[in-house]
Amino acid sequence: MTLGVSEAPSPNDGLPAEHLAETAEAKQIEGRSLGKIAFARLRRDKIAIISAVVILLIIAVALLAPLIVKLNGFPPDQFNKLDADGNPLLNTRDGGIPIGGLFGSGSSAEHWLGVEPQNGRDVFSRLVYGTRVSLLVALGGTIIAVVLGTVIGMVAGYFGGWVDTLLSRLMDIMLSFPSLLFVMALTPVIASRGQDLLGIPDDNKLRMGVLMFVLGFFGWAYLARIVRGQTLSLREREFVEAARSLGAGPGYVIFKQLLPNLLPTLLVYTTLLIPGNITAEAALSFLGVGIKEPTASWGRMISDASDWIESNPLYLFFPGMALFITVLAFNLLGDSVRDALDPRAGRG
Amino acid sequence: MDHVKRTGMAIATAVTLTLTAVACGGDDTGGASGGQSTGAGAKGGTVTVYAVNDPEHLDPARNFVTDSGMIGKLITRTLTDYRYDAKSKKIVLEKDLAESYESTPDFKTWTFTLKDGLKYEDGTPILAADIKYNVERSFAADMAEGAPYGKNYMDCAGYKGPYVGDNNGGKGCAAIEAKDEKTIVFKLNRAVPSFDGTTTMKIFAPVPKAKDTKTQYDNKPVSSGPYKIETYTRKKQLVLVRNTEWDAKTDPVRTALPDKFIFKFGDAEATVDQRLIADGAADQSSLSFAGVQPENIAKTNQANVKDRLVESTDICRRYIAFNQQKPLLKNQKLREALYYGLDRTSYRDGRGGERLAAVVDSVIPQDMQGYQPEETFKAPPEGDPEKAKALLKEAGYKGEKLTLATADSGLATKAAEAAQASWKNVGINVEIQKVPGDNYYSTQQQDSAAADLITAGWCYDWASLTTIVPSVFGPDATAPGKAAQNNYGRSQAGWDKMAEIAKESDKEKVEQGLADLYTEIMKTAPVVPTLQDLNVYVVGSNLDNVVADPNSGGLPDLTQIGVKKVS
């Protein structure tokens, strides 16, 4: 956690601004905001840099999926039966296991990570397209959770009284929900109701929307609690008192005074929410309530592959690794961001 | 959720609702008695059977599914029954409870005489009136899961079963008459030349009125067969032990060698595969109702597994119906494009590859009388993408999305994905709609909820086209203009001809008429026949004479099984 500063920071930018007031560079440092300081710290944090590069790479893969898949020439949903020489890819007499390749994965110069048993779809292409689903759902769910959590947390913290009591109990209720079970039960219901009542076709757009919604809906309470706590302490600070005594309304105080001070907290929890949501999306797809066939998703690849672990372990390894690396990168970056933003961490 | 057998719900579920898989028959030599194939196994021992699902209904008035049918065969006997003769590979119709039977020349009145010395597990005699009583029970609304042939064939319209009112003045269904303790007469509302096949249905088993507990009877039916229920914990375990009142001499269908059967429910197929492949000490007398899963097929080539394999086929056929209630699919050209566009070899691989399924060209089994090779479209198993594309153009298809309904099980979904991919390949946009297996067919039977393209399966009830063509393509008997329950394509082709054939009483003419009619109907491309299931079972090394019965959905035939060494 404190890696960023463990390598004996130089006094001028390793410490918060107020401590630097007496040093020679004070003038030079004066104008630096917390954001700038944090960014400088992050830049010196090797793990943060590596994580950020990995995340950028993953985002690039998601955005450029169609181009990347053109490299090997196999669309993710295409069933492949024969290789370039006309030899069969799958042994249909043995349940459809891939022929040859590393550990029976069917990997070759054409199919870099092998092919799926039974249908011969290219694992690499599906992995690349699976990135899109994972990231999109996780980011969407995170945004919903952050917006809901911030608004509800600030309202509870700022207004206090019965509003606070009501909203805090709501947070308690949400936090005590067995959310994964609930989501599993809810997702198919919402999807089918969407079709019956609103006439929205039960396609992947709806499914992704539903996934984002449920992840957001069950993810906001934790953040709201933290925001509420921060707001409670912030609203008693002198600058807020001053603004209020000058006649500032709640809108002004919330948006101009509280929100900017909450941003570091929000940033940290956002980066930490994303990997949790990626895992949750994969878990839901694994359990079969995620997006629909044939769209590739890591969770379902893992679910499909788990049946074949004995004859084709690599089929499980690749999506598992992709999920692992992505979640790890987001987690490490989140940790680094927290360390960089937390003044106390610097003294640790 | 319910894979009654490996391949899952599609067919098995269908069976639950409407059809059976319990019966069928290849050889209507109705009467050939004896010829009982005695397994080489010793008498005694315990056989353990793994099944994913609880059989649900053992009450003979409600038992109408492949797996419960096989278990039911050990507990209850029917007037006639089919026996699969593995040596000649024939399904033989045997007289089970019946000593003899005859019909009037118009096939509308059938008289059965029971054998001597038949007893229930408590030693009381089996009476003709008990069979009448069970057929009457099948009319009850509470027993709707069972075979519909009592309601369909008996000439007692409006009868509602023995539990309603005073049971028709105590007379019950007047079309069934128990003349004396051993003679029962059925008066039918139509000519049924193959009624001796109908009487293999479980609704023609005896139920003693005094022991009837209505819907509770399901938990402990009184045994008329070689085994009785010792304990039964739903969804967990069923233990059958020998019924000492059963007399082997009266029974040409069952050898009943083991002393005990233990059915264990709920273990996942793949787990059971592992146990049976390993053949540990505890599993040497075990087998599974679920066949080997695709991912484990390669292991069956191992030396110690190879000689413990049982492979078979069954009488069921899978197809995809094109729902003609949908405006798009009223267009024959589009239906033909779907027919040509489907790569049935990919579809087969989705269901586990060549060992577990084979491509078929007809809903009628190949070895059945009346089967004709498909010669209208002559679509190759891989499909014909060029032709499909040309037909799509003629059809004026503009990329509208079609939904493909499938039961929510692994294999069914994989197959649906294969269909989706091959149709996408010719430019048809298909979206998969997964429906939980336990209400898959009931959903597709509702006009409002049915998908555009519907995967389905059908097992004939006995070897007659009268249990295939009218069921899969015919009208509903109760409402004019409505398609039959299992006519998922809502095809109306050939209904008038079907009505004509129903009046015919000459068996040959009926079968030939329906065979020709089937070919005519298929010219309108109402469905595309896809697969027949093959079954691969690994069985414990101590089991003897394990044969898969094609007549019971290809399940291992428990009536013939034995153990090699009784420990």
GROMACS .gro file of N, CA, C and O in nm, chain B residues 167-216:
model
  200
  515ASN      N    1  -6.935  -4.037  -0.938
  515ASN     CA    2  -6.868  -4.120  -1.037
  515ASN      C    3  -6.967  -4.180  -1.136
  515ASN      O    4  -6.975  -4.300  -1.154
  516ASN      N    5  -7.045  -4.089  -1.197
  516ASN     CA    6  -7.141  -4.132  -1.299
  516ASN      C    7  -7.236  -4.239  -1.244
  516ASN      O    8  -7.257  -4.344  -1.304
  517GLY      N    9  -7.291  -4.213  -1.127
  517GLY     CA   10  -7.385  -4.307  -1.066
  517GLY      C   11  -7.316  -4.436  -1.025
  517GLY      O   12  -7.379  -4.543  -1.022
  518GLY      N   13  -7.185  -4.429  -0.996
  518GLY     CA   14  -7.112  -4.547  -0.954
  518GLY      C   15  -7.070  -4.636  -1.070
  518GLY      O   16  -6.998  -4.734  -1.052
  519LYS      N   17  -7.110  -4.599  -1.190
  519LYS     CA   18  -7.077  -4.685  -1.306
  519LYS      C   19  -6.942  -4.648  -1.368
  519LYS      O   20  -6.885  -4.723  -1.443
  520GLY      N   21  -6.895  -4.529  -1.338
  520GLY     CA   22  -6.767  -4.486  -1.395
  520GLY      C   23  -6.780  -4.462  -1.544
  520GLY      O   24  -6.885  -4.421  -1.594
  521CYS      N   25  -6.671  -4.485  -1.616
  521CYS     CA   26  -6.674  -4.472  -1.762
  521CYS      C   27  -6.745  -4.595  -1.818
  521CYS      O   28  -6.694  -4.707  -1.808
  522ALA      N   29  -6.864  -4.572  -1.875
  522ALA     CA   30  -6.947  -4.685  -1.918
  522ALA      C   31  -6.886  -4.761  -2.034
  522ALA      O   32  -6.927  -4.874  -2.064
  523ALA      N   33  -6.788  -4.703  -2.100
  523ALA     CA   34  -6.728  -4.771  -2.215
  523ALA      C   35  -6.628  -4.878  -2.170
  523ALA      O   36  -6.579  -4.954  -2.253
  524ILE      N   37  -6.594  -4.879  -2.042
  524ILE     CA   38  -6.504  -4.983  -1.991
  524ILE      C   39  -6.587  -5.074  -1.901
  524ILE      O   40  -6.651  -5.028  -1.807
  525GLU      N   41  -6.582  -5.201  -1.932
  525GLU     CA   42  -6.667  -5.292  -1.856
  525GLU      C   43  -6.582  -5.407  -1.804
  525GLU      O   44  -6.517  -5.478  -1.881
  526ALA      N   45  -6.582  -5.424  -1.670
  526ALA     CA   46  -6.516  -5.540  -1.612
  526ALA      C   47  -6.622  -5.649  -1.601
  526ALA      O   48  -6.703  -5.650  -1.507
  527LYS      N   49  -6.623  -5.738  -1.696
  527LYS     CA   50  -6.732  -5.836  -1.705
  527LYS      C   51  -6.732  -5.932  -1.587
  527LYS      O   52  -6.835  -5.969  -1.535
  528ASP      N   53  -6.613  -5.980  -1.554
  528ASP     CA   54  -6.599  -6.059  -1.432
  528ASP      C   55  -6.462  -6.027  -1.375
  528ASP      O   56  -6.401  -5.928  -1.417
  529GLU      N   57  -6.412  -6.107  -1.283
  529GLU     CA   58  -6.286  -6.073  -1.219
  529GLU      C   59  -6.169  -6.068  -1.317
  529GLU      O   60  -6.068  -6.005  -1.291
  530LYS      N   61  -6.184  -6.138  -1.429
  530LYS     CA   62  -6.069  -6.151  -1.518
  530LYS      C   63  -6.091  -6.100  -1.659
  530LYS      O   64  -6.003  -6.111  -1.744
  531THR      N   65  -6.208  -6.046  -1.687
  531THR     CA   66  -6.235  -6.001  -1.824
  531THR      C   67  -6.270  -5.853  -1.825
  531THR      O   68  -6.352  -5.806  -1.746
  532ILE      N   69  -6.204  -5.782  -1.915
  532ILE     CA   70  -6.231  -5.638  -1.926
  532ILE      C   71  -6.253  -5.603  -2.073
  532ILE      O   72  -6.182  -5.654  -2.161
  533VAL      N   73  -6.355  -5.521  -2.098
  533VAL     CA   74  -6.392  -5.486  -2.235
  533VAL      C   75  -6.382  -5.334  -2.250
  533VAL      O   76  -6.430  -5.259  -2.166
  534PHE      N   77  -6.316  -5.292  -2.358
  534PHE     CA   78  -6.304  -5.148  -2.387
  534PHE      C   79  -6.385  -5.118  -2.513
  534PHE      O   80  -6.365  -5.181  -2.617
  535LYS      N   81  -6.475  -5.021  -2.504
  535LYS     CA   82  -6.548  -4.977  -2.623
  535LYS      C   83  -6.491  -4.841  -2.664
  535LYS      O   84  -6.495  -4.745  -2.587
  536LEU      N   85  -6.440  -4.834  -2.787
  536LEU     CA   86  -6.368  -4.715  -2.830
  536LEU      C   87  -6.455  -4.627  -2.917
  536LEU      O   88  -6.550  -4.673  -2.981
  537ASN      N   89  -6.422  -4.500  -2.921
  537ASN     CA   90  -6.499  -4.405  -3.002
  537ASN      C   91  -6.452  -4.400  -3.146
  537ASN      O   92  -6.501  -4.323  -3.225
  538ARG      N   93  -6.351  -4.477  -3.178
  538ARG     CA   94  -6.300  -4.481  -3.314
  538ARG      C   95  -6.232  -4.616  -3.334
  538ARG      O   96  -6.209  -4.689  -3.237
  539ALA      N   97  -6.199  -4.645  -3.458
  539ALA     CA   98  -6.128  -4.770  -3.484
  539ALA      C   99  -5.982  -4.750  -3.446
  539ALA      O  100  -5.918  -4.657  -3.494
  540VAL      N  101  -5.931  -4.835  -3.356
  540VAL     CA  102  -5.789  -4.828  -3.322
  540VAL      C  103  -5.727  -4.965  -3.346
  540VAL      O  104  -5.727  -5.051  -3.258
  541PRO      N  105  -5.677  -4.988  -3.467
  541PRO     CA  106  -5.625  -5.122  -3.498
  541PRO      C  107  -5.505  -5.159  -3.411
  541PRO      O  108  -5.480  -5.277  -3.390
  542SER      N  109  -5.433  -5.061  -3.359
  542SER     CA  110  -5.315  -5.092  -3.278
  542SER      C  111  -5.342  -5.069  -3.130
  542SER      O  112  -5.254  -5.030  -3.055
  543PHE      N  113  -5.465  -5.097  -3.086
  543PHE     CA  114  -5.499  -5.073  -2.946
  543PHE      C  115  -5.418  -5.160  -2.851
  543PHE      O  116  -5.396  -5.123  -2.735
  544ASP      N  117  -5.371  -5.277  -2.898
  544ASP     CA  118  -5.288  -5.359  -2.810
  544ASP      C  119  -5.153  -5.293  -2.784
  544ASP      O  120  -5.082  -5.331  -2.692
  545GLY      N  121  -5.115  -5.193  -2.867
  545GLY     CA  122  -4.998  -5.109  -2.835
  545GLY      C  123  -5.037  -5.004  -2.732
  545GLY      O  124  -4.960  -4.972  -2.642
  546THR      N  125  -5.158  -4.952  -2.745
  546THR     CA  126  -5.207  -4.852  -2.650
  546THR      C  127  -5.206  -4.908  -2.507
  546THR      O  128  -5.175  -4.836  -2.412
  547THR      N  129  -5.240  -5.037  -2.495
  547THR     CA  130  -5.253  -5.094  -2.360
  547THR      C  131  -5.118  -5.119  -2.293
  547THR      O  132  -5.112  -5.172  -2.184
  548THR      N  133  -5.007  -5.080  -2.360
  548THR     CA  134  -4.878  -5.083  -2.291
  548THR      C  135  -4.859  -4.957  -2.207
  548THR      O  136  -4.767  -4.950  -2.127
  549MET      N  137  -4.945  -4.858  -2.230
  549MET     CA  138  -4.935  -4.735  -2.152
  549MET      C  139  -4.965  -4.766  -2.005
  549MET      O  140  -5.048  -4.851  -1.974
  550LYS      N  141  -4.901  -4.690  -1.917
  550LYS     CA  142  -4.915  -4.718  -1.773
  550LYS      C  143  -5.057  -4.699  -1.722
  550LYS      O  144  -5.092  -4.751  -1.615
  551ILE      N  145  -5.140  -4.625  -1.795
  551ILE     CA  146  -5.278  -4.609  -1.746
  551ILE      C  147  -5.354  -4.741  -1.752
  551ILE      O  148  -5.460  -4.754  -1.693
  552PHE      N  149  -5.299  -4.841  -1.820
  552PHE     CA  150  -5.363  -4.973  -1.824
  552PHE      C  151  -5.299  -5.069  -1.722
  552PHE      O  152  -5.288  -5.188  -1.746
  553ALA      N  153  -5.251  -5.012  -1.612
  553ALA     CA  154  -5.202  -5.092  -1.500
  553ALA      C  155  -5.310  -5.096  -1.393
  553ALA      O  156  -5.393  -5.005  -1.387
  554PRO      N  157  -5.311  -5.198  -1.308
  554PRO     CA  158  -5.416  -5.205  -1.205
  554PRO      C  159  -5.386  -5.118  -1.084
  554PRO      O  160  -5.271  -5.109  -1.041
  555VAL      N  161  -5.490  -5.052  -1.033
  555VAL     CA  162  -5.479  -4.979  -0.906
  555VAL      C  163  -5.597  -5.023  -0.820
  555VAL      O  164  -5.713  -5.004  -0.860
  556PRO      N  165  -5.572  -5.085  -0.702
  556PRO     CA  166  -5.684  -5.127  -0.617
  556PRO      C  167  -5.752  -5.007  -0.555
  556PRO      O  168  -5.687  -4.924  -0.493
  557LYS      N  169  -5.884  -4.999  -0.573
  557LYS     CA  170  -5.960  -4.883  -0.530
  557LYS      C  171  -5.941  -4.857  -0.381
  557LYS      O  172  -5.929  -4.743  -0.337
  558ALA      N  173  -5.935  -4.963  -0.303
  558ALA     CA  174  -5.927  -4.948  -0.157
  558ALA      C  175  -5.795  -4.883  -0.115
  558ALA      O  176  -5.787  -4.822  -0.009
  559LYS      N  177  -5.693  -4.896  -0.198
  559LYS     CA  178  -5.562  -4.842  -0.161
  559LYS      C  179  -5.535  -4.708  -0.226
  559LYS      O  180  -5.427  -4.651  -0.211
  560ASP      N  181  -5.631  -4.658  -0.304
  560ASP     CA  182  -5.607  -4.533  -0.377
  560ASP      C  183  -5.603  -4.414  -0.282
  560ASP      O  184  -5.695  -4.393  -0.204
  561THR      N  185  -5.494  -4.339  -0.288
  561THR     CA  186  -5.481  -4.219  -0.205
  561THR      C  187  -5.475  -4.095  -0.294
  561THR      O  188  -5.413  -3.995  -0.260
  562LYS      N  189  -5.538  -4.107  -0.411
  562LYS     CA  190  -5.540  -3.996  -0.508
  562LYS      C  191  -5.399  -3.947  -0.541
  562LYS      O  192  -5.313  -4.025  -0.573
  563THR      N  193  -5.374  -3.816  -0.526
  563THR     CA  194  -5.244  -3.766  -0.569
  563THR      C  195  -5.130  -3.820  -0.482
  563THR      O  196  -5.015  -3.822  -0.523
  564GLN      N  197  -5.161  -3.865  -0.360
  564GLN     CA  198  -5.057  -3.922  -0.274
  564GLN      C  199  -5.012  -4.060  -0.322
  564GLN      O  200  -4.908  -4.110  -0.281
   0.00000   0.00000   0.00000
